[in-house]
Each structure stands twice: as structure tokens, then as C-alpha cells.
Coordinates of C-alpha atoms in Angstrom, one line a residue:
M1 CA 38.6 -34.6 119.8
N2 CA 37.1 -32.2 117.3
T3 CA 33.5 -33.5 117.4
G4 CA 32.2 -31.0 114.8
M5 CA 34.8 -31.9 112.2
G6 CA 34.0 -35.6 112.8
L7 CA 30.3 -34.9 112.3
I8 CA 30.9 -33.2 109.0
W9 CA 33.0 -36.2 107.8
I10 CA 30.3 -38.7 108.9
A11 CA 27.6 -36.6 107.2
G12 CA 29.7 -36.4 104.0
A13 CA 30.3 -40.1 103.8
S14 CA 26.6 -40.9 104.7
G15 CA 25.3 -38.5 102.1
L16 CA 27.5 -39.9 99.4
L17 CA 26.5 -43.5 100.2
A18 CA 22.9 -42.4 100.4
F19 CA 23.2 -41.1 96.8
F20 CA 24.7 -44.3 95.5
T21 CA 22.3 -46.6 97.3
S22 CA 19.3 -44.6 96.1
L23 CA 20.7 -44.9 92.6
L24 CA 21.0 -48.7 93.1
Y25 CA 17.4 -48.8 94.2
F26 CA 16.3 -46.9 91.1
L27 CA 18.3 -49.3 88.8
K28 CA 17.5 -52.6 90.6
Q29 CA 14.2 -51.9 92.3
D30 CA 15.4 -53.8 95.4
K31 CA 13.8 -52.3 98.5
K32 CA 16.8 -53.1 100.7
F33 CA 18.7 -50.4 98.9
M34 CA 15.8 -48.0 99.5
I35 CA 15.7 -48.7 103.2
L36 CA 19.5 -48.4 103.4
S37 CA 19.4 -45.1 101.5
Q38 CA 16.8 -43.7 103.8
K39 CA 18.9 -44.6 106.9
L40 CA 22.0 -43.0 105.4
E41 CA 20.1 -39.9 104.3
F42 CA 18.8 -39.6 107.9
A43 CA 22.3 -40.0 109.3
A44 CA 23.7 -37.3 106.9
G45 CA 20.8 -34.9 107.7
A46 CA 21.1 -35.5 111.5
G47 CA 24.8 -35.0 111.3
I48 CA 24.4 -31.7 109.6
I49 CA 21.7 -30.5 112.0
I50 CA 23.7 -31.5 115.0
A51 CA 26.8 -29.8 113.5
M52 CA 24.8 -26.6 113.0
S53 CA 23.7 -26.6 116.6
L54 CA 27.2 -27.3 117.8
L55 CA 28.6 -24.4 115.7
V56 CA 26.0 -22.1 117.2
Y57 CA 27.1 -23.3 120.6
H58 CA 30.8 -22.4 119.8
L59 CA 29.9 -19.1 118.3
V60 CA 27.8 -18.0 121.3
G61 CA 30.5 -19.2 123.7
V62 CA 33.2 -17.5 121.5
D63 CA 35.4 -20.7 121.4
T64 CA 38.2 -19.1 119.4
E65 CA 40.2 -22.3 118.9
Y66 CA 37.9 -22.7 115.9
S67 CA 39.0 -20.5 113.0
Y68 CA 35.4 -19.8 111.9
V69 CA 34.5 -18.6 115.4
F70 CA 37.6 -16.5 115.6
Q71 CA 36.8 -14.8 112.3
H72 CA 33.1 -14.2 112.9
S73 CA 32.4 -14.0 116.7
S74 CA 33.7 -12.0 119.7
A75 CA 32.8 -11.4 123.3
D76 CA 31.7 -7.8 122.6
L77 CA 29.0 -9.0 120.1
A78 CA 25.4 -9.0 121.1
L79 CA 23.9 -12.5 121.4
K80 CA 21.8 -12.1 118.3
Y81 CA 24.9 -11.4 116.2
R82 CA 26.8 -14.3 117.7
F83 CA 23.9 -16.5 116.6
S84 CA 23.7 -14.8 113.2
A85 CA 27.4 -15.5 112.7
L86 CA 26.3 -19.0 111.8
W87 CA 25.7 -17.7 108.2
A88 CA 28.2 -14.8 108.2
G89 CA 30.9 -16.8 106.4
Q90 CA 31.2 -19.3 103.6
E91 CA 31.5 -22.4 105.7
G92 CA 28.5 -21.5 107.9
S93 CA 26.4 -20.5 104.9
F94 CA 27.0 -23.8 103.2
L95 CA 26.3 -25.6 106.4
V96 CA 22.9 -23.9 106.7
W97 CA 22.1 -24.4 103.0
T98 CA 22.9 -28.1 103.2
G99 CA 20.8 -28.5 106.4
F100 CA 17.8 -26.9 104.7
I101 CA 18.2 -29.3 101.7
F102 CA 18.1 -32.3 104.0
I103 CA 15.1 -30.9 106.0
M104 CA 13.2 -30.4 102.7
L105 CA 14.1 -33.9 101.5
A106 CA 12.7 -35.3 104.7
A107 CA 9.5 -33.2 104.2
T108 CA 8.9 -34.6 100.7
R109 CA 7.5 -37.8 102.2
F110 CA 4.7 -35.9 103.9
T111 CA 3.6 -33.7 101.0
R112 CA 0.5 -34.7 98.9
A113 CA 2.6 -35.4 95.8
G114 CA 5.2 -37.3 97.9
K115 CA 2.5 -39.6 99.2
V116 CA 1.0 -40.2 95.7
L117 CA 4.3 -40.7 93.9
G118 CA 6.3 -42.1 96.7
E119 CA 6.5 -45.7 95.3
T120 CA 7.2 -44.6 91.7
E121 CA 10.4 -44.7 89.6
L122 CA 10.0 -40.9 89.2
F123 CA 10.2 -40.3 93.0
A124 CA 13.1 -42.7 93.3
L125 CA 15.1 -40.9 90.7
M126 CA 14.2 -37.5 92.1
K127 CA 15.6 -38.6 95.4
S128 CA 18.8 -39.7 93.7
V129 CA 19.3 -36.4 91.9
S130 CA 18.5 -34.4 95.1
L131 CA 21.0 -36.5 97.1
F132 CA 23.6 -35.9 94.3
V133 CA 23.1 -32.1 94.8
A134 CA 23.4 -32.6 98.6
S135 CA 26.6 -34.6 98.2
A136 CA 28.2 -31.7 96.3
F137 CA 27.4 -29.4 99.2
L138 CA 28.7 -32.0 101.6
L139 CA 32.0 -32.2 99.6
L140 CA 32.3 -28.4 100.0
L141 CA 31.9 -28.7 103.7
V142 CA 34.5 -31.4 103.9
L143 CA 37.0 -29.2 101.9
K144 CA 36.2 -26.0 103.8
N145 CA 35.2 -27.4 107.2
P146 CA 33.4 -24.9 109.6
F147 CA 35.2 -26.7 112.5
S148 CA 38.7 -26.1 111.3
M149 CA 40.8 -25.7 114.4
Y150 CA 43.9 -23.7 115.4
Y151 CA 46.8 -25.7 116.8
L152 CA 50.5 -25.0 117.6
T153 CA 53.1 -26.5 115.3
G154 CA 56.5 -27.7 116.5
A155 CA 57.9 -24.2 116.0
G156 CA 55.2 -22.7 118.2
V157 CA 53.4 -21.1 115.3
P158 CA 49.6 -21.4 115.3
E159 CA 48.2 -23.0 112.1
V160 CA 44.8 -24.3 111.0
T161 CA 44.0 -28.0 110.6
N162 CA 41.1 -29.2 108.4
W163 CA 41.7 -32.9 109.0
N164 CA 43.3 -33.7 112.3
L165 CA 40.5 -34.6 114.7
F166 CA 42.9 -34.9 117.7
A167 CA 45.0 -31.8 117.3
E168 CA 45.7 -30.0 120.6
P169 CA 43.6 -26.8 120.2
F170 CA 45.2 -23.3 120.4
V171 CA 42.8 -20.8 122.0
A172 CA 43.2 -17.2 120.7
S173 CA 42.8 -14.5 123.4
Y174 CA 40.0 -12.8 121.4
G175 CA 37.7 -13.1 118.4
Q176 CA 37.8 -10.8 115.5
G177 CA 34.0 -10.4 115.5
M178 CA 31.6 -9.7 112.8
N179 CA 32.1 -7.3 109.9
P180 CA 30.5 -3.9 111.0
L181 CA 28.3 -3.9 107.9
L182 CA 26.7 -7.2 109.0
R183 CA 25.8 -5.9 112.5
N184 CA 22.2 -5.1 111.5
F185 CA 18.7 -6.3 112.3
W186 CA 18.4 -7.7 108.8
M187 CA 21.4 -10.0 109.3
A188 CA 19.1 -12.3 111.3
I189 CA 16.5 -12.4 108.5
H190 CA 17.9 -11.9 105.0
P191 CA 20.5 -14.7 104.7
P192 CA 18.4 -17.6 106.0
L193 CA 15.4 -16.5 103.9
L194 CA 17.7 -16.6 100.8
F195 CA 19.1 -20.0 101.8
L196 CA 15.6 -21.4 102.3
G197 CA 14.7 -20.3 98.8
Y198 CA 17.9 -21.6 97.3
A199 CA 17.6 -25.0 99.0
A200 CA 14.0 -25.4 97.8
F201 CA 15.0 -24.9 94.2
T202 CA 16.8 -28.3 94.5
L203 CA 13.5 -30.2 94.4
P204 CA 12.0 -28.8 91.2
F205 CA 15.3 -29.2 89.5
A206 CA 15.5 -32.9 90.6
A207 CA 11.9 -33.5 89.6
A208 CA 12.4 -31.9 86.2
I209 CA 15.6 -33.9 85.5
S210 CA 13.8 -37.1 86.5
G211 CA 10.7 -36.3 84.4
L212 CA 12.9 -35.6 81.3
I213 CA 14.9 -38.9 81.8
L214 CA 11.8 -41.0 82.3
R215 CA 9.5 -39.0 80.0
D216 CA 7.0 -38.8 82.9
S217 CA 4.9 -35.6 83.0
R218 CA 3.9 -36.2 86.6
W219 CA 7.2 -34.5 87.7
Q220 CA 5.4 -31.1 87.7
E221 CA 2.9 -32.3 90.3
F222 CA 5.9 -32.6 92.7
A223 CA 7.9 -29.6 91.4
T224 CA 5.2 -26.9 91.5
G225 CA 4.6 -26.9 95.2
W226 CA 8.3 -26.6 96.0
M227 CA 8.7 -23.9 93.3
R228 CA 6.1 -21.9 95.2
V229 CA 8.1 -22.3 98.4
S230 CA 11.3 -21.2 96.6
W231 CA 9.6 -18.2 95.1
F232 CA 8.1 -17.1 98.4
F233 CA 11.4 -17.3 100.4
L234 CA 13.4 -15.8 97.6
T235 CA 11.0 -12.9 97.4
M236 CA 11.2 -12.3 101.1
G237 CA 15.0 -12.7 101.0
I238 CA 15.5 -10.2 98.1
G239 CA 13.1 -7.7 99.7
S240 CA 14.8 -7.8 103.1
G241 CA 18.2 -7.5 101.5
A242 CA 17.1 -4.4 99.6
F243 CA 16.0 -2.7 102.8
W244 CA 19.3 -3.7 104.5
A245 CA 21.3 -2.2 101.6
Y246 CA 19.2 1.0 101.8
E247 CA 19.9 1.3 105.5
V248 CA 23.6 0.3 105.7
L249 CA 25.2 1.1 102.4
G250 CA 23.5 4.4 101.8
W251 CA 22.6 3.7 98.2
G252 CA 20.7 7.0 97.8
A253 CA 17.0 6.9 97.6
W254 CA 17.0 3.5 95.9
Y255 CA 16.6 0.0 97.3
W256 CA 18.4 -1.5 94.4
T257 CA 21.6 -0.5 92.5
W258 CA 22.1 -3.5 90.2
D259 CA 25.0 -4.9 92.3
P260 CA 26.1 -8.0 90.4
V261 CA 25.3 -10.5 93.1
E262 CA 21.9 -8.8 93.8
T263 CA 21.1 -9.1 90.2
S264 CA 22.2 -12.8 90.1
S265 CA 19.7 -13.5 92.8
L266 CA 16.9 -11.6 91.0
I267 CA 17.2 -13.6 87.7
P268 CA 16.2 -17.0 89.3
W269 CA 13.3 -15.2 90.9
L270 CA 12.2 -14.1 87.4
T271 CA 12.5 -17.6 86.0
A272 CA 10.6 -19.0 89.0
T273 CA 7.9 -16.4 88.4
A274 CA 7.8 -17.4 84.8
Y275 CA 7.5 -21.1 85.8
M276 CA 4.4 -20.5 87.8
H277 CA 2.8 -18.6 85.0
A278 CA 3.8 -21.3 82.5
K279 CA 2.3 -23.9 84.8
L280 CA -1.2 -22.4 84.3
R281 CA -0.9 -23.1 80.5
F282 CA 0.8 -26.5 81.0
R283 CA -2.6 -27.8 82.2
N284 CA -3.9 -27.1 78.7
G285 CA -1.2 -29.0 77.0
E286 CA 1.1 -26.1 76.3
Y287 CA 4.6 -25.3 77.4
G288 CA 5.7 -28.9 77.5
F289 CA 9.3 -27.8 76.8
M290 CA 9.2 -24.4 78.5
L291 CA 8.1 -25.7 81.9
P292 CA 11.0 -28.1 82.6
M293 CA 13.4 -25.7 81.1
L294 CA 12.4 -23.0 83.6
A295 CA 12.7 -25.4 86.5
L296 CA 16.2 -26.4 85.4
V297 CA 17.4 -22.9 84.6
S298 CA 16.2 -21.6 88.0
F299 CA 18.4 -23.9 89.9
I300 CA 21.4 -23.5 87.5
L301 CA 21.2 -19.7 88.0
V302 CA 21.2 -20.2 91.8
I303 CA 24.4 -22.2 91.5
F304 CA 25.8 -19.6 89.1
S305 CA 25.0 -16.9 91.6
T306 CA 26.8 -18.9 94.3
F307 CA 29.8 -19.4 92.1
V308 CA 30.3 -15.8 91.2
T309 CA 29.8 -14.7 94.9
R310 CA 32.5 -17.1 96.2
S311 CA 34.9 -17.1 93.3
G312 CA 35.8 -13.4 93.2
L313 CA 35.0 -13.2 89.5
W314 CA 32.6 -10.3 90.0
V315 CA 33.5 -7.2 92.1
S316 CA 30.6 -6.9 94.6
V317 CA 30.0 -6.0 98.2
H318 CA 28.9 -9.6 98.5
S319 CA 32.1 -11.2 97.2
W320 CA 34.1 -13.1 99.8
Q321 CA 37.3 -14.3 98.2
D322 CA 39.4 -15.1 95.2
F323 CA 39.1 -18.3 93.1
T324 CA 40.0 -21.3 95.3
A325 CA 39.6 -25.1 95.4
E326 CA 36.0 -24.6 96.7
G327 CA 35.3 -22.4 93.7
M328 CA 36.6 -25.1 91.4
V329 CA 34.2 -27.6 93.0
I330 CA 31.3 -25.3 92.5
A331 CA 32.4 -24.6 88.9
L332 CA 32.6 -28.3 88.1
F333 CA 29.2 -28.9 89.7
L334 CA 27.8 -26.1 87.6
I335 CA 29.2 -27.6 84.4
I336 CA 27.7 -31.0 85.3
I337 CA 24.2 -29.8 86.0
A338 CA 24.2 -27.3 83.1
G339 CA 25.6 -29.9 80.6
S340 CA 23.2 -32.7 81.7
S341 CA 20.2 -30.3 81.6
T342 CA 21.1 -29.1 78.2
I343 CA 21.4 -32.6 76.8
L344 CA 18.0 -33.6 78.3
L345 CA 16.3 -30.4 77.0
V346 CA 17.7 -30.9 73.5
R347 CA 16.3 -34.4 73.5
K348 CA 13.0 -33.1 74.7
Y349 CA 12.9 -30.4 72.1
F350 CA 13.6 -32.8 69.2
S351 CA 11.2 -35.4 70.5
E352 CA 8.2 -33.1 70.5
D353 CA 5.8 -33.3 67.7

């Protein structure tokens, strides 16, 4: 049995149900829905964390019956690169990103703002929005499962299954290994730092959406701390990526060449920086419209960056493939969050005195 594939399915179903039950709790204020949502959220998060650990195990052991392992690991790779292969491809990077989202959602209960606002409508709706975002990533993992397995068809030709848990695995004699450009010290540092920053943007976005819906200004008490976390890890990620590019790609004497995907990661860093400056003026009653706009735009730009990286729309050394079903899911998700954010911001703009 393909245990990893089953874990992804269980996590996907649990995450979706956690979103719906959290929404029911917000609408009906019945604590049984809150308790159920928390249990389902834990099940989804635990499933993703266990799946990450299992994928690392397969990558280190070079279990080439899994297509992801075959494409990104090999026996001649050093141990650190076999581990780093966890985020070398699309499936693994989405798995890591999703895991970080659930870890941060769990951590919200222990923050100062989480303890103060934990019983409020604002916090309940924020959890619902965050779980909606997590569900979108879980859907991507179900569609492009990191535990897809090779099996032999009746004609004796190896193919990949993304749904058959009980397929008889076909073990390739070797793994293709990691792209030579990725075999670098920075591979172990740059991607996880970026994914930590990207994942943390989820919470300010969810808080801003909730604050705009409920017209509750306390959203920024929760959002600001996580925006600082996002800014810190994104800064570290962009900086380490610049050094990596300088060493490997030989971009002359510069650490930055305005590669499209590099630039698309810089722009949310700029909006996050602007948010933290605007927060200083928000205390004085200013930037009541600008602050939530910056929180929303920062996350939307992160998703846009993800979309162009994985859709092949921009030519870049970071681009992985042409437009696929996964790209369509990201595009639809981008349209939903951008459209809903625009509607709420327009309402906020015209409601201000």
C-alpha cells in the first residue's frame, strides 16, 4: 500500500472538512463545531508533517518506485542534497509550504494576540480563511501527489499512478538525481526560508479579510506580528538566493539581475515593508484603508509569484513547466482571493468618512 499517497488524501479531506466546520462555528457559534474543526485541523496538519517525514525517508533511501524520488534523488548524491530534494520539485515544495501553514496555524493559539482574541468572532473567521488557503494547497497536493508511483501496465510499460494506493510498484534501477545547478550549499537554506516567509503571509491576509468583513480594527493586532515573521524570513530567503545566483549562475559582479521570478518575490517584500511603516501611523488613526490593503496585496503577490513560476508564463531560470491543471487551480485561487479582496477594499474605501 502507498502510505504516503493515503496520507495526502487523508490530510486533504481533513483540511477541507476543517474549513467547513470552522465556517459553521463562525456562523452558528456552536462550540461543537469549533472542537471538531480543531481535531480535523490537527489531523490534516499531522498528516502533512508525517508525509513530509516519509518523503524525506524515501529520498534518502532513493526509493525510485516513487516518481518524485526518481526525478530528484540518486545514490551518488550527498546526504544533504537527498534531504534538500524535499523542496527541489513542485510537489515537494508545495508539501513543505503546506506543512509550514499548519505549523503556524497551530502556533497562533500560543501568541499573545491569539490568547486575547481566541474567543472572538474575528479569530474564528480568521481561522476559516486560513483553512481555506490551506485547503487550496491540499488540493494541489492531491492533484500532483508527491507519492505518485511507477507501476507496470499490462503491456509491461512503466507508467505513473496518482490514485491507485495498491498498485504493484516498479522500481527503477537508478534515480536521475538533482539538477546540477541545485547542488549547492544554499539549496539547504534558500528555499525553506522563502517558504517560511510565504506561509506566514497567510495569517495577515486572513486577519485583514476578517477585519474588513466584520469591521473590526483589532485584526492588525494579530496580523502585525506575523507580518514581521514574513518579512524576516523573506528577507533572509531573498538574500541567500542572491548569493546563490552570484555563485552558480555567474551573473557578473551583481547579486541581482531582475530575473522575473526574483523580482516577483521582491515586490511582496516591498509591500510587507510598507505595511510595517504604515502600522506606525495606524496607531494615530491614519492609514485605515492602506494597512489592510498592504496585508492583502502582499499575500496576493506571493500567490501571483507562485503562479508565474509554475505556469511557464514567464521565461526564467526558476520556471519549472508549462501551463497545467495545477496552474489552473492556482490561477482560480488567485482570482478568488484577488476578487474578494478588491470587493472588501472597495467597500472599506467608500465607507470611510
